[in-house]
Coordinates of N, CA and C in Angstrom, one line a residue:
X1 N 104.1 87.4 114.1 CA 103.0 87.4 115.2 C 102.3 86.1 115.3
X2 N 102.3 85.6 116.7 CA 101.5 84.2 116.8 C 100.1 84.5 116.9
X3 N 99.3 83.6 116.6 CA 98.0 83.5 116.7 C 96.9 84.2 117.9
X4 N 97.6 83.8 118.8 CA 97.2 84.4 120.2 C 97.6 85.7 120.3
X5 N 98.5 86.1 119.9 CA 98.6 87.7 120.1 C 98.2 88.4 119.1
X6 N 98.2 87.8 117.6 CA 97.0 88.6 117.0 C 95.8 89.0 117.2
X7 N 95.0 87.7 117.8 CA 93.9 87.8 118.4 C 93.5 88.9 119.5
X8 N 94.5 88.8 120.2 CA 94.4 89.9 121.6 C 94.8 91.6 120.8
X9 N 95.6 91.4 120.3 CA 95.8 92.7 119.4 C 94.9 93.3 118.8
X10 N 94.2 92.3 118.2 CA 93.0 92.7 117.2 C 91.8 93.2 118.3
X11 N 92.0 92.8 119.4 CA 90.7 93.1 120.4 C 91.0 94.6 120.8
X12 N 92.6 94.6 121.4 CA 93.0 95.8 121.8 C 92.5 96.8 120.6
X13 N 92.9 96.9 119.2 CA 92.6 97.9 118.1 C 90.8 98.0 117.9
X14 N 90.0 96.9 118.4 CA 88.4 97.2 118.3 C 88.3 98.3 119.6
X15 N 89.2 97.9 120.6 CA 88.6 98.6 121.6 C 89.0 100.2 121.6
X16 N 89.9 100.4 121.2 CA 90.7 101.6 120.7 C 89.7 102.4 119.8
X17 N 89.2 101.5 118.8 CA 88.5 102.5 117.7 C 86.9 102.9 118.3
X18 N 86.1 101.9 119.5 CA 85.0 102.4 120.0 C 85.3 103.3 121.1
X19 N 86.8 103.5 121.7 CA 87.1 104.6 122.3 C 87.3 106.0 121.5
X20 N 87.7 105.8 120.2 CA 88.1 107.0 119.6 C 86.6 107.4 119.2
X21 N 85.4 106.5 118.6 CA 84.3 107.0 118.8 C 83.4 107.7 119.8
X22 N 83.6 107.3 121.0 CA 83.0 107.9 122.1 C 83.7 109.4 122.5
X23 N 85.2 109.3 122.2 CA 85.7 110.5 122.3 C 84.9 111.8 121.3
X24 N 84.9 111.1 119.9 CA 84.4 112.3 118.9 C 82.9 112.6 119.2
X25 N 82.6 111.5 119.8 CA 81.0 111.8 119.7 C 80.6 112.9 121.2
X26 N 81.7 113.0 122.1 CA 81.6 113.8 123.2 C 81.7 115.3 122.9
X27 N 82.1 115.5 121.4 CA 82.4 116.9 121.1 C 80.9 117.1 120.6
X28 N 80.6 118.8 120.6 CA 79.4 119.1 120.0 C 79.4 118.9 118.3
X29 N 78.3 118.5 118.1 CA 78.3 118.1 116.3 C 78.6 119.3 115.6
X30 N 78.4 120.4 116.1 CA 78.1 121.9 115.1 C 79.5 122.5 115.5
X31 N 80.5 122.2 116.3 CA 81.6 122.9 116.5 C 82.7 122.7 115.8
X32 N 84.0 123.4 115.9 CA 85.2 123.3 115.3 C 85.7 121.7 115.4
X33 N 85.6 121.1 116.2 CA 86.0 119.7 116.4 C 85.4 119.0 115.5
X34 N 84.4 119.2 114.8 CA 83.8 118.1 113.9 C 84.7 118.0 113.0
X35 N 85.1 118.7 112.3 CA 86.1 118.2 110.7 C 87.3 117.4 111.4
X36 N 87.7 117.9 112.4 CA 89.1 117.0 113.2 C 88.6 115.7 113.9
X37 N 87.3 115.6 114.3 CA 86.7 114.7 114.5 C 86.3 113.5 113.6
X38 N 85.7 114.0 112.4 CA 85.5 113.2 111.2 C 86.8 112.4 110.8
X39 N 88.1 113.3 111.0 CA 89.4 112.9 110.3 C 90.0 111.8 111.3
X40 N 89.7 111.9 112.5 CA 90.2 111.1 113.5 C 89.5 109.8 113.6
X41 N 88.3 109.7 113.1 CA 87.5 108.4 113.1 C 88.0 107.9 111.6
X42 N 88.2 108.5 110.7 CA 88.6 107.6 109.6 C 90.3 107.3 109.9
X43 N 90.9 108.2 110.5 CA 92.3 107.4 110.4 C 92.3 106.7 111.6
X44 N 91.5 106.6 112.5 CA 91.4 105.6 113.6 C 90.9 104.3 113.3
X45 N 89.8 104.3 112.6 CA 89.4 102.9 112.0 C 90.0 102.4 110.9
X46 N 90.9 103.0 110.3 CA 91.9 102.5 109.6 C 92.8 101.9 109.9
X47 N 93.3 102.0 111.3 CA 94.5 101.0 111.7 C 94.0 99.8 111.9
X48 N 92.8 99.6 112.4 CA 92.2 98.5 112.6 C 92.0 97.7 111.3
X49 N 91.5 98.6 110.1 CA 91.0 98.0 109.0 C 92.5 97.3 108.0
X50 N 93.4 98.4 108.2 CA 94.6 97.6 107.5 C 95.1 96.6 108.4
X51 N 95.0 96.7 109.8 CA 95.6 95.5 110.6 C 95.0 94.1 110.1
X52 N 93.8 94.3 110.1 CA 92.7 93.3 109.8 C 93.0 92.8 108.2
X53 N 93.4 93.5 107.2 CA 93.8 93.1 105.9 C 95.2 92.2 105.7
X54 N 96.2 92.7 107.0 CA 97.3 92.2 107.0 C 97.2 91.0 107.2
X55 N 96.5 90.4 108.1 CA 96.0 89.0 108.1 C 96.0 87.8 107.5
X56 N 95.5 88.5 106.0 CA 95.5 87.9 105.2 C 96.6 88.1 103.9
X57 N 97.1 88.7 104.1 CA 98.4 89.2 103.4 C 98.9 87.5 102.6
X58 N 99.4 87.6 101.7 CA 99.9 86.6 100.5 C 101.3 86.6 100.9
X59 N 102.1 87.7 101.2 CA 103.5 87.4 101.4 C 103.8 88.4 102.7
X60 N 105.1 88.2 102.7 CA 105.8 89.0 104.2 C 105.7 90.5 103.7
X61 N 105.9 90.7 102.2 CA 106.0 92.0 101.9 C 104.5 92.8 102.0
X62 N 103.6 92.1 101.5 CA 102.1 92.5 101.7 C 101.8 92.6 103.3
X63 N 102.2 91.5 104.1 CA 102.0 91.9 105.3 C 102.6 93.1 106.1
X64 N 103.9 93.2 105.7 CA 104.6 94.7 106.2 C 103.9 95.9 105.3
X65 N 103.7 95.8 104.3 CA 102.9 96.9 103.8 C 101.4 97.6 104.3
X66 N 100.9 96.5 105.0 CA 99.8 96.8 105.6 C 99.6 97.2 106.9
X67 N 100.8 96.6 107.6 CA 101.2 97.1 108.9 C 101.8 98.5 108.7
X68 N 102.3 98.6 108.0 CA 103.1 100.1 107.8 C 101.9 101.1 107.3
X69 N 100.8 100.7 106.6 CA 99.6 101.6 106.4 C 98.9 101.7 107.7
X70 N 98.8 100.8 108.5 CA 98.3 101.0 110.1 C 99.2 102.0 110.6
X71 N 100.2 101.7 110.9 CA 101.2 102.5 111.2 C 101.1 103.9 111.0
X72 N 101.2 104.3 109.7 CA 100.6 105.8 109.1 C 99.4 106.3 109.7
X73 N 98.7 105.6 109.8 CA 97.1 105.8 110.4 C 97.3 106.2 112.2
X74 N 97.9 105.5 112.6 CA 98.3 105.7 113.9 C 98.8 107.1 114.4
X75 N 99.9 107.4 113.4 CA 100.3 108.7 113.4 C 99.6 109.8 112.8
X76 N 98.6 109.6 112.2 CA 97.7 110.8 111.9 C 96.8 110.8 113.0
X77 N 96.2 110.0 113.6 CA 95.3 109.7 114.6 C 95.9 110.5 115.9
X78 N 97.1 110.5 116.2 CA 97.8 110.7 117.2 C 97.7 112.5 116.6
X79 N 98.1 112.7 115.7 CA 97.9 114.5 115.2 C 96.4 114.9 115.4
X80 N 95.4 114.2 114.8 CA 94.0 114.8 115.2 C 93.4 114.6 116.5
X81 N 94.3 113.6 117.5 CA 93.7 113.8 119.1 C 94.2 114.8 119.6
X82 N 95.4 115.3 119.1 CA 96.3 116.4 119.5 C 95.4 117.7 119.3
X83 N 95.0 117.7 118.1 CA 94.3 119.1 117.6 C 92.9 119.2 118.3
X84 N 92.3 117.9 118.5 CA 91.0 117.9 119.3 C 91.1 118.6 120.9
X85 N 92.4 118.0 121.4 CA 92.6 117.9 122.8 C 92.6 119.7 123.0
X86 N 93.3 120.3 122.4 CA 93.8 121.7 122.4 C 92.6 122.6 122.3
X87 N 91.6 121.8 121.8 CA 90.1 122.2 121.8 C 89.2 122.8 123.1
X88 N 89.6 121.8 124.2 CA 88.7 122.0 125.3 C 89.2 121.3 126.4
X89 N 89.6 121.9 127.2 CA 90.0 121.3 128.4 C 89.6 120.1 129.2
X90 N 88.3 120.2 129.1 CA 87.9 118.8 129.9 C 87.9 117.5 129.0
X91 N 88.2 117.7 127.7 CA 89.0 116.6 126.9 C 90.6 116.1 127.2
X92 N 91.2 117.2 127.8 CA 92.5 116.6 127.8 C 92.8 115.0 128.7
X93 N 92.6 114.8 129.5 CA 92.5 113.5 130.2 C 92.3 112.5 129.2
X94 N 91.1 111.8 128.7 CA 91.0 110.9 127.6 C 91.8 111.3 126.3
X95 N 92.1 112.3 126.0 CA 93.0 112.5 124.9 C 94.6 112.2 125.4
X96 N 94.7 112.5 126.3 CA 96.2 111.8 126.6 C 96.1 110.2 126.9
X97 N 95.3 109.8 127.4 CA 95.2 108.2 127.8 C 95.0 107.7 126.1
X98 N 94.2 108.6 125.1 CA 94.2 107.8 123.9 C 95.6 108.2 123.4
X99 N 96.1 109.0 123.4 CA 97.4 109.1 122.9 C 98.4 108.4 123.2
X100 N 98.5 108.1 124.5 CA 99.2 106.9 124.9 C 99.0 105.6 124.4
X101 N 97.8 105.2 124.3 CA 97.3 103.7 123.9 C 98.0 104.0 122.2
X102 N 97.6 105.2 121.5 CA 98.2 105.2 120.2 C 99.5 104.7 119.9
X103 N 100.4 105.8 120.9 CA 101.8 105.3 120.8 C 102.6 103.9 121.1
X104 N 101.5 103.2 122.2 CA 101.9 101.9 122.2 C 101.6 100.8 121.0
X105 N 100.4 101.1 120.4 CA 100.2 100.5 119.2 C 101.2 100.6 118.2
X106 N 101.5 101.8 118.0 CA 102.7 102.1 117.1 C 103.9 101.4 117.2
X107 N 104.1 101.4 118.7 CA 105.6 100.8 118.7 C 105.4 99.5 118.4
X108 N 104.4 98.8 118.6 CA 104.1 97.5 118.4 C 103.9 97.2 116.7
X109 N 103.4 98.0 116.4 CA 103.5 97.7 114.7 C 104.9 98.2 114.1
X110 N 105.3 98.9 114.6 CA 106.9 99.4 114.2 C 107.6 98.0 114.5
X111 N 107.8 97.9 115.6 CA 108.7 96.6 115.9 C 108.1 95.3 115.2
X112 N 106.9 95.1 114.8 CA 106.6 94.1 113.5 C 107.1 94.2 112.5
X113 N 107.1 95.6 112.0 CA 107.6 95.7 110.5 C 109.0 95.6 110.7
X114 N 109.6 96.1 111.5 CA 111.6 95.8 111.7 C 111.8 94.4 111.6
X115 N 110.8 93.8 112.6 CA 111.3 92.0 112.6 C 110.9 91.6 111.2
X116 N 110.1 91.7 110.6 CA 109.4 91.4 109.1 C 110.6 91.6 107.8
X117 N 110.9 92.9 108.3 CA 112.0 93.4 107.3 C 113.1 92.7 107.8
X118 N 113.7 92.4 108.9 CA 114.8 91.3 109.4 C 114.9 90.4 109.1
X119 N 114.0 89.7 108.5 CA 113.8 88.1 108.0 C 114.1 88.1 106.7
X120 N 114.2 89.2 105.7 CA 114.1 89.2 104.4 C 115.7 88.6 104.0

């Protein structure tokens, strides 16, 4: 990944995390969605944290490992968005937009991991 792409991708991940926070905050604090919301925040913020860590990786293997952890967090986040989406109809449109963004980010991470592994 070149520097310009990394910077833009980092901004995109930050924007995603903020959207996830707003999405979770839109649920009642004492409802069934609180546990799933907490898990979504944990997995969603790990996407950004692991990606940020990858930028200081010492080796291609470490870089790929960090990206793989981000990808795993993307997949977990998709799961929790899906759980929350099924809880209330009024959250479905934003849940679908978040799922689409998560899938696109997952595709980028997956392609990057394949590219790194192909260079070995």
